[in-house]
Short mmCIF file of C-alpha atoms and ligand atoms in Angstrom, two decimals:
data_model
loop_
_atom_site.label_atom_id
_atom_site.label_comp_id
_atom_site.label_asym_id
_atom_site.label_seq_id
_atom_site.Cartn_x
_atom_site.Cartn_y
_atom_site.Cartn_z
CA LEU N 6 57.29 31.81 20.00
CA THR N 7 55.12 30.35 17.25
CA ARG N 8 56.45 28.40 14.28
CA ASP N 9 56.01 31.53 12.10
CA ASN N 10 57.96 33.72 14.61
CA LEU N 11 60.77 31.22 14.52
CA LEU N 12 60.76 31.00 10.72
CA ARG N 13 60.77 34.86 10.52
CA GLY N 14 63.82 34.98 12.86
CA ASP N 15 62.06 36.94 15.62
CA TRP N 16 64.16 34.93 18.11
CA LYS N 17 67.24 37.00 17.19
CA ASP N 18 66.01 39.90 19.37
CA LEU N 19 65.52 37.69 22.44
CA GLU N 20 68.08 37.24 25.30
CA PHE N 21 68.95 33.58 26.03
CA LYS N 22 70.44 32.24 29.29
CA GLU N 23 73.87 30.55 29.03
CA TYR N 24 73.44 26.81 28.53
CA ASN N 25 74.61 25.05 31.68
CA PHE N 26 76.46 21.97 30.47
CA LEU N 27 77.07 20.87 34.06
CA ALA N 28 73.41 20.74 34.99
CA LYS N 29 72.41 17.30 36.29
CA GLY N 30 69.58 15.52 34.44
CA LEU N 31 66.47 14.48 36.30
CA PRO N 32 67.13 11.17 38.10
CA PRO N 33 65.67 8.37 35.91
CA GLU N 34 62.54 6.95 37.55
CA GLY N 35 62.95 3.50 36.06
CA GLY N 36 65.86 1.05 36.38
CA HIS N 37 67.36 -0.61 39.42
CA LEU N 38 70.29 -2.92 40.11
CA HIS N 39 68.95 -6.47 40.49
CA PRO N 40 69.24 -7.75 44.09
CA LEU N 41 71.08 -10.86 42.81
CA LEU N 42 73.62 -8.68 41.08
CA LYS N 43 74.05 -6.58 44.21
CA ALA N 44 74.47 -9.72 46.31
CA ARG N 45 77.00 -11.07 43.84
CA MET N 46 79.00 -7.82 43.89
CA TYR N 47 78.70 -7.71 47.69
CA LEU N 48 80.18 -11.20 47.81
CA LEU N 49 83.15 -10.13 45.69
CA ARG N 50 83.50 -6.67 47.25
CA THR N 51 83.69 -8.12 50.76
CA SER N 52 86.38 -10.30 49.19
CA SER N 53 84.79 -13.52 50.45
CA PHE N 54 86.77 -14.63 47.45
CA PRO N 55 89.81 -12.48 48.22
CA LEU N 56 90.89 -11.76 44.67
CA ASN N 57 94.44 -10.90 45.70
CA ALA N 58 94.80 -10.64 49.45
CA PRO N 59 98.58 -10.90 49.87
CA CYS N 60 99.10 -13.80 52.21
CA ILE N 61 102.47 -15.25 53.13
CA THR N 62 101.90 -18.78 54.38
CA ASN N 63 102.20 -22.35 53.25
CA LYS N 64 98.73 -23.38 54.53
CA VAL N 65 95.37 -21.81 53.81
CA SER N 66 94.37 -22.63 57.41
CA VAL N 67 96.72 -19.85 58.52
CA LEU N 68 94.78 -17.57 56.21
CA LYS N 69 92.47 -16.48 59.01
CA LYS N 70 95.42 -14.79 60.76
CA CYS N 71 96.85 -13.43 57.52
CA THR N 72 93.77 -11.47 56.67
CA LYS N 73 93.19 -10.16 60.15
CA THR N 74 96.58 -9.17 61.50
CA SER N 75 99.56 -7.07 60.51
CA PRO N 76 103.06 -8.59 60.11
CA ASP N 77 104.24 -7.77 63.64
CA ASP N 78 101.53 -10.05 65.07
CA PHE N 79 103.26 -13.05 63.56
CA SER N 80 106.50 -13.07 65.49
CA SER N 81 108.64 -11.04 67.83
CA ASN N 82 110.54 -7.99 66.52
CA GLY N 83 108.40 -7.97 63.36
CA VAL N 84 110.56 -10.45 61.45
CA TRP N 85 108.35 -12.69 59.30
CA PRO N 86 108.76 -16.42 60.08
CA VAL N 87 110.74 -18.49 57.59
CA ILE N 88 108.24 -19.17 54.82
CA ILE N 89 108.20 -22.51 52.97
CA VAL N 90 105.84 -21.47 50.20
CA ILE N 91 104.88 -17.95 49.31
CA TYR N 92 101.81 -17.53 47.19
CA ILE N 93 99.22 -14.87 46.72
CA TYR N 94 95.86 -16.13 47.90
CA VAL N 95 94.15 -15.55 44.58
CA PHE N 96 90.84 -16.94 43.46
CA GLU N 97 90.38 -17.17 39.72
CA GLU N 98 86.88 -17.18 38.27
CA MET N 99 86.04 -20.38 36.39
CA PRO N 100 84.58 -20.14 32.84
CA THR N 101 80.92 -21.07 33.50
CA ASN N 102 79.54 -19.80 30.19
CA ASN N 103 78.05 -23.16 29.16
CA TYR N 104 74.68 -24.09 30.65
CA VAL N 105 74.70 -27.24 28.48
CA GLU N 106 77.06 -29.90 29.79
CA SER N 107 77.71 -33.59 29.11
CA SER N 108 76.72 -36.17 31.73
CA PHE N 109 80.40 -37.08 31.66
CA TRP N 110 81.66 -33.81 33.17
CA ASN N 111 78.53 -33.26 35.28
CA PHE N 112 78.44 -36.75 36.81
CA ASP N 113 80.92 -39.42 35.62
CA ALA N 114 84.10 -37.36 36.13
CA LEU N 115 82.79 -36.68 39.66
CA PHE N 116 82.58 -40.43 40.34
CA GLN N 117 78.77 -40.19 40.46
CA PRO N 118 77.51 -43.66 39.39
CA GLN N 119 75.28 -43.93 36.31
CA GLN N 120 72.39 -45.45 38.28
CA HIS N 121 72.44 -42.61 40.87
CA PRO N 122 68.90 -41.16 41.28
CA ALA N 123 70.15 -37.59 40.68
CA ARG N 124 70.96 -38.72 37.10
CA ASP N 125 67.31 -39.50 36.48
CA SER N 126 65.23 -37.25 34.21
CA HIS N 127 63.04 -36.48 37.23
CA ASP N 128 65.96 -34.54 38.72
CA THR N 129 67.90 -33.52 35.62
CA PHE N 130 66.97 -31.69 32.39
CA PHE N 131 68.36 -33.78 29.51
CA LEU N 132 68.59 -32.18 26.05
CA GLN N 133 66.78 -33.61 23.01
CA GLU N 134 68.83 -31.65 20.48
CA PRO N 135 71.82 -31.94 20.56
CA SER N 136 71.19 -34.98 22.74
CA THR N 137 74.75 -36.26 22.88
CA THR N 138 78.31 -34.98 23.05
CA LYS N 139 81.18 -36.81 21.39
CA LEU N 140 84.13 -34.57 22.23
CA LEU N 141 85.68 -36.11 25.33
CA PRO N 142 89.37 -36.81 26.12
CA GLU N 143 89.35 -40.54 25.25
CA ASP N 144 92.29 -41.61 27.44
CA TYR N 145 90.70 -39.90 30.47
CA VAL N 146 87.28 -41.42 29.65
CA GLU N 147 88.93 -44.84 29.74
CA ARG N 148 90.32 -44.17 33.26
CA VAL N 149 86.90 -42.92 34.44
CA LYS N 150 85.23 -46.08 33.06
CA GLN N 151 87.86 -48.13 34.90
CA ILE N 152 87.40 -46.39 38.27
CA HIS N 153 83.59 -46.77 38.09
CA GLU N 154 83.71 -50.45 37.06
CA SER N 155 86.62 -51.95 38.96
CA GLY N 156 88.21 -49.15 41.03
CA GLY N 157 91.94 -48.44 41.27
CA TYR N 158 94.11 -46.05 43.30
CA ASP N 159 93.11 -48.08 46.44
CA SER N 160 89.39 -47.74 45.56
CA ARG N 161 87.06 -50.70 44.99
CA GLY N 162 84.94 -48.81 42.45
CA TYR N 163 81.22 -49.56 42.01
CA GLY N 164 81.40 -52.88 40.16
CA TYR N 165 78.81 -52.09 37.47
CA VAL N 166 79.11 -52.02 33.67
CA TRP N 167 79.79 -48.36 32.80
CA LYS N 168 78.14 -47.19 29.53
CA ARG N 169 79.66 -44.57 27.27
CA GLU N 170 76.27 -43.62 25.78
CA GLU N 171 75.09 -42.66 29.29
CA ALA N 172 78.11 -40.33 29.72
CA ASN N 173 77.47 -38.79 26.28
CA LYS N 174 73.99 -37.52 27.18
CA ASN N 175 73.74 -33.71 27.15
CA LEU N 176 71.99 -31.95 30.01
CA LEU N 177 71.55 -28.59 31.69
CA ARG N 178 74.26 -28.66 34.37
CA THR N 179 72.88 -29.51 37.79
CA HIS N 180 75.82 -27.88 39.61
CA THR N 181 78.82 -25.70 38.82
CA THR N 182 80.93 -28.60 40.11
CA ALA N 183 80.77 -29.78 36.48
CA VAL N 184 82.95 -26.77 35.63
CA SER N 185 85.20 -27.48 38.61
CA SER N 186 85.83 -31.00 37.24
CA ARG N 187 86.77 -29.56 33.84
CA MET N 188 89.15 -27.06 35.47
CA LEU N 189 90.82 -29.68 37.67
CA TYR N 190 91.29 -31.98 34.66
CA LEU N 191 92.96 -29.12 32.75
CA LEU N 192 95.11 -28.31 35.80
CA ALA N 193 96.29 -31.94 35.87
CA GLN N 194 97.57 -31.70 32.28
CA GLN N 195 100.50 -29.49 33.31
CA PRO N 196 103.14 -29.50 36.08
CA PHE N 197 101.26 -29.03 39.37
CA ALA N 198 100.89 -25.56 40.91
CA PRO N 199 98.45 -24.64 43.73
CA LYS N 200 95.23 -23.08 42.45
CA ARG N 201 92.12 -21.44 43.89
CA TYR N 202 88.99 -21.20 41.78
CA TYR N 203 85.49 -19.81 42.28
CA SER N 204 82.31 -19.65 40.24
CA ILE N 205 78.92 -17.99 40.59
CA ASP N 206 76.45 -19.03 37.91
CA ARG N 207 73.12 -20.65 37.06
CA VAL N 208 72.40 -24.33 37.58
CA PHE N 209 69.25 -26.30 36.71
CA ARG N 210 67.38 -28.97 38.67
CA ASN N 211 64.23 -30.73 37.46
CA GLU N 212 62.55 -30.52 40.87
CA ALA N 213 59.21 -29.47 42.29
CA VAL N 214 59.13 -25.69 42.60
CA ASP N 215 57.83 -23.88 45.68
CA ARG N 216 58.18 -20.50 47.40
CA THR N 217 61.89 -20.93 47.98
CA HIS N 218 62.86 -23.32 45.17
CA LEU N 219 62.79 -22.79 41.40
CA ALA N 220 63.98 -25.21 38.73
CA GLU N 221 67.11 -23.09 38.53
CA PHE N 222 69.29 -21.12 40.93
CA HIS N 223 72.73 -19.56 41.10
CA GLN N 224 75.36 -21.72 42.73
CA ILE N 225 78.41 -20.19 44.37
CA GLU N 226 81.35 -22.57 44.52
CA GLY N 227 84.92 -22.23 45.78
CA LEU N 228 87.76 -24.70 45.59
CA ILE N 229 91.37 -24.76 46.67
CA CYS N 230 93.85 -27.22 45.20
CA ASP N 231 97.14 -27.67 47.06
CA ARG N 232 99.54 -30.27 48.43
CA GLY N 233 98.66 -31.77 51.82
CA LEU N 234 95.38 -29.91 52.46
CA SER N 235 93.22 -31.29 55.29
CA LEU N 236 89.70 -30.95 56.64
CA GLY N 237 91.13 -28.37 59.08
CA ASP N 238 92.13 -26.21 56.13
CA LEU N 239 88.61 -26.53 54.72
CA GLN N 240 87.07 -25.49 58.05
CA GLY N 241 89.57 -22.61 58.34
CA VAL N 242 88.68 -21.31 54.89
CA LEU N 243 84.93 -21.70 55.56
CA HIS N 244 85.26 -19.68 58.77
CA ASP N 245 87.07 -16.95 56.83
CA PHE N 246 84.61 -17.04 53.92
CA PHE N 247 81.41 -16.89 55.95
CA ALA N 248 82.82 -14.40 58.49
CA ARG N 249 82.92 -11.96 55.58
CA LEU N 250 79.20 -12.61 55.10
CA GLY N 251 78.53 -11.84 58.76
CA MET N 252 78.40 -15.47 59.92
CA SER N 253 81.13 -16.05 62.50
CA LYS N 254 79.58 -18.94 64.44
CA LEU N 255 79.68 -22.10 62.29
CA ARG N 256 78.81 -25.74 62.88
CA PHE N 257 79.79 -28.61 60.61
CA LYS N 258 77.58 -31.69 60.21
CA PRO N 259 78.82 -34.88 58.51
CA ALA N 260 77.06 -35.32 55.15
CA TYR N 261 77.34 -37.30 51.92
CA ASN N 262 78.15 -36.24 48.35
CA PRO N 263 79.17 -38.80 45.68
CA TYR N 264 82.23 -36.72 44.85
CA THR N 265 83.53 -35.65 48.25
CA GLU N 266 84.73 -37.63 51.26
CA PRO N 267 84.52 -36.41 53.96
CA SER N 268 81.60 -34.07 53.29
CA MET N 269 80.11 -31.51 55.65
CA GLU N 270 76.90 -29.50 55.71
CA ILE N 271 77.65 -26.03 57.01
CA PHE N 272 75.38 -24.28 59.54
CA GLY N 273 75.74 -20.68 60.66
CA TYR N 274 74.15 -18.96 63.64
CA HIS N 275 72.04 -16.09 62.29
CA GLU N 276 72.07 -13.31 64.92
CA GLY N 277 68.90 -11.78 63.43
CA PHE N 278 66.78 -14.94 63.48
CA LYS N 279 68.50 -16.14 66.67
CA LYS N 280 68.80 -19.60 65.15
CA TRP N 281 71.12 -21.87 63.18
CA VAL N 282 70.56 -21.88 59.40
CA GLU N 283 71.98 -24.22 56.81
CA ILE N 284 74.39 -22.07 54.78
CA GLY N 285 76.05 -24.52 52.42
CA ASN N 286 77.76 -27.83 51.77
CA SER N 287 81.43 -28.75 51.42
CA GLY N 288 83.99 -31.54 51.30
CA MET N 289 87.26 -32.90 49.99
CA PHE N 290 87.08 -34.24 46.44
CA ARG N 291 87.55 -38.04 46.44
CA PRO N 292 90.68 -39.74 45.07
CA GLU N 293 88.34 -41.58 42.62
CA MET N 294 87.72 -38.16 41.08
CA LEU N 295 91.21 -36.64 41.33
CA ARG N 296 93.54 -39.53 40.53
CA PRO N 297 92.04 -40.49 37.10
CA MET N 298 92.53 -36.80 36.15
CA GLY N 299 96.25 -37.25 36.79
CA LEU N 300 96.66 -34.97 39.83
CA PRO N 301 99.63 -36.03 42.02
CA GLU N 302 98.96 -38.37 44.98
CA ASP N 303 99.70 -35.69 47.64
CA VAL N 304 97.41 -33.08 46.09
CA GLN N 305 94.03 -32.52 47.77
CA VAL N 306 91.12 -30.31 46.75
CA ILE N 307 88.85 -28.72 49.34
CA ALA N 308 85.60 -27.27 48.00
CA TRP N 309 82.39 -25.72 49.17
CA GLY N 310 79.13 -24.43 47.70
CA LEU N 311 76.08 -22.37 48.53
CA SER N 312 73.36 -20.61 46.58
CA LEU N 313 73.16 -16.91 45.74
CA GLU N 314 69.38 -16.76 46.19
CA ARG N 315 69.26 -17.89 49.81
CA PRO N 316 71.62 -15.23 51.22
CA THR N 317 70.02 -12.62 48.93
CA MET N 318 66.53 -13.45 50.16
CA ILE N 319 67.72 -13.24 53.74
CA LEU N 320 69.77 -10.06 53.25
CA TYR N 321 66.86 -8.31 51.43
CA GLY N 322 64.01 -9.88 53.41
CA ILE N 323 62.45 -11.46 50.28
CA ASP N 324 60.26 -14.47 51.15
CA ASN N 325 59.11 -15.51 47.68
CA ILE N 326 61.89 -16.48 45.32
CA ARG N 327 59.68 -15.44 42.37
CA ASP N 328 60.13 -11.85 43.49
CA LEU N 329 63.82 -12.40 42.92
CA PHE N 330 64.23 -14.64 39.92
CA GLY N 331 62.33 -16.53 37.27
CA HIS N 332 60.13 -15.67 34.26
CA LYS N 333 57.28 -13.98 36.16
CA VAL N 334 58.04 -10.53 37.56
CA ASN N 335 55.76 -9.43 40.39
CA LEU N 336 55.71 -5.65 40.10
C1 LIG U 402 69.10 -28.05 45.79
O1 LIG U 402 69.36 -26.97 46.70
C2 LIG U 402 70.71 -26.78 46.93
C3 LIG U 402 70.79 -25.43 47.54
C4 LIG U 402 72.08 -24.68 47.52
C5 LIG U 402 73.34 -25.43 47.44
C6 LIG U 402 73.59 -26.57 48.19
C7 LIG U 402 74.83 -27.20 48.08
C8 LIG U 402 75.80 -26.68 47.22
C9 LIG U 402 77.08 -27.31 47.13
C10 LIG U 402 78.12 -27.81 47.06
C11 LIG U 402 79.42 -28.42 46.99
C12 LIG U 402 79.76 -29.40 47.92
C13 LIG U 402 81.01 -29.97 47.85
C14 LIG U 402 81.93 -29.57 46.87
C15 LIG U 402 81.56 -28.60 45.95
C16 LIG U 402 80.32 -28.01 45.99
C17 LIG U 402 75.54 -25.53 46.47
C18 LIG U 402 74.31 -24.91 46.60
C19 LIG U 402 71.66 -24.18 48.92
C20 LIG U 402 72.67 -24.12 49.97
N1 LIG U 402 72.17 -23.38 51.09
C21 LIG U 402 72.38 -22.02 51.17
O2 LIG U 402 72.90 -21.42 50.23
N2 LIG U 402 71.99 -21.41 52.33
C22 LIG U 402 72.43 -20.13 52.72
C23 LIG U 402 73.64 -19.59 52.28
C24 LIG U 402 74.06 -18.35 52.74
C25 LIG U 402 73.29 -17.64 53.64
O3 LIG U 402 73.81 -16.42 54.04
C26 LIG U 402 73.35 -15.78 55.19
C27 LIG U 402 72.77 -14.51 55.12
C28 LIG U 402 74.22 -14.63 55.52
C29 LIG U 402 72.08 -18.16 54.09
C30 LIG U 402 71.64 -19.41 53.63
C31 LIG U 402 71.57 -24.19 52.15
C32 LIG U 402 70.07 -24.35 52.03
O4 LIG U 402 69.48 -23.14 51.58
C33 LIG U 402 69.60 -25.49 51.10
O5 LIG U 402 68.30 -25.81 51.52
C34 LIG U 402 69.51 -25.13 49.64
N3 LIG U 402 70.74 -25.34 49.01
#
């Protein structure tokens, strides 16, 4: 049909096929879910952070049974044991939508001393504009200054002169633990109730980059805040968490973090590589971090972290992190 035919209306004598509104379009060639997004959704879908796995227990260390057995495994004739505390094992996502953080929440609130090497500009990206923050809870800042300088709550502190201008410096957060400290402080401002938080978001380190390290990565962090938690609870939760990622053989190695004591590096036996791989770090937040916030004496916080890139690279067989993340895209 030429343009003239159409204008003359010749098309009126033609027979047209019914339009099939249900016909599927051609599959789009372009577009693909990013491997990091798929790994992130895999992590949540396999409920490594069980968003609401009903669990009737008073200790997270019993969790392992809760998620793997039915009620009649717990006791004879299917009657549930007397339960002291009933709570739903729910992880809430922390608000991590601020890449810019103050040194106060990123370091000082975590009892990380101001002369610690990680606070140096060789390891941390400090901001020029706006270079400082002023909005901090002054009464809490005073308690943090106190615990760094002269201790308290059975701690000796560090015995150095703590400087407010150091805490005011803005930076790109070096870990999502900065958000965890904010959340725990907020939790301490109201009557205590057990909480479980998680976060998965970008963090920034001013470090040498190589095939497996960029100046930024996605940290995954989980924390559980409850009365009377112990290292056994932490190990129980880590077994449950990593079992959902296919790692059921774990080893724990004593480690050091300024904000956790004890701390443990986590190793998992990778059946594919037939070797142990480091799969994360963990610990119990120190009293020097929790008490100045105002959390009750018998409340403990167990926490752990890993990256999103490492498991993604392993799960997708990617050996150069630039193929996964960063400003250059290797097509
Ligand atoms: C500067 O680099 C830090 C990063 C990143 C990391 C390390 C520690 C934390 C933490 C923490 C923490 C500790 C206490 C309290 C709160 C948070 C978070 C991320 C990974 C942590 N790591 C890491 O992710 N390794 C990993 C994780 C999962 C995995 O899954 C298998 C396929 C199934 C495989 C590997 C360990 C190493 O890769 C390490 O060399 C690199 N680490």
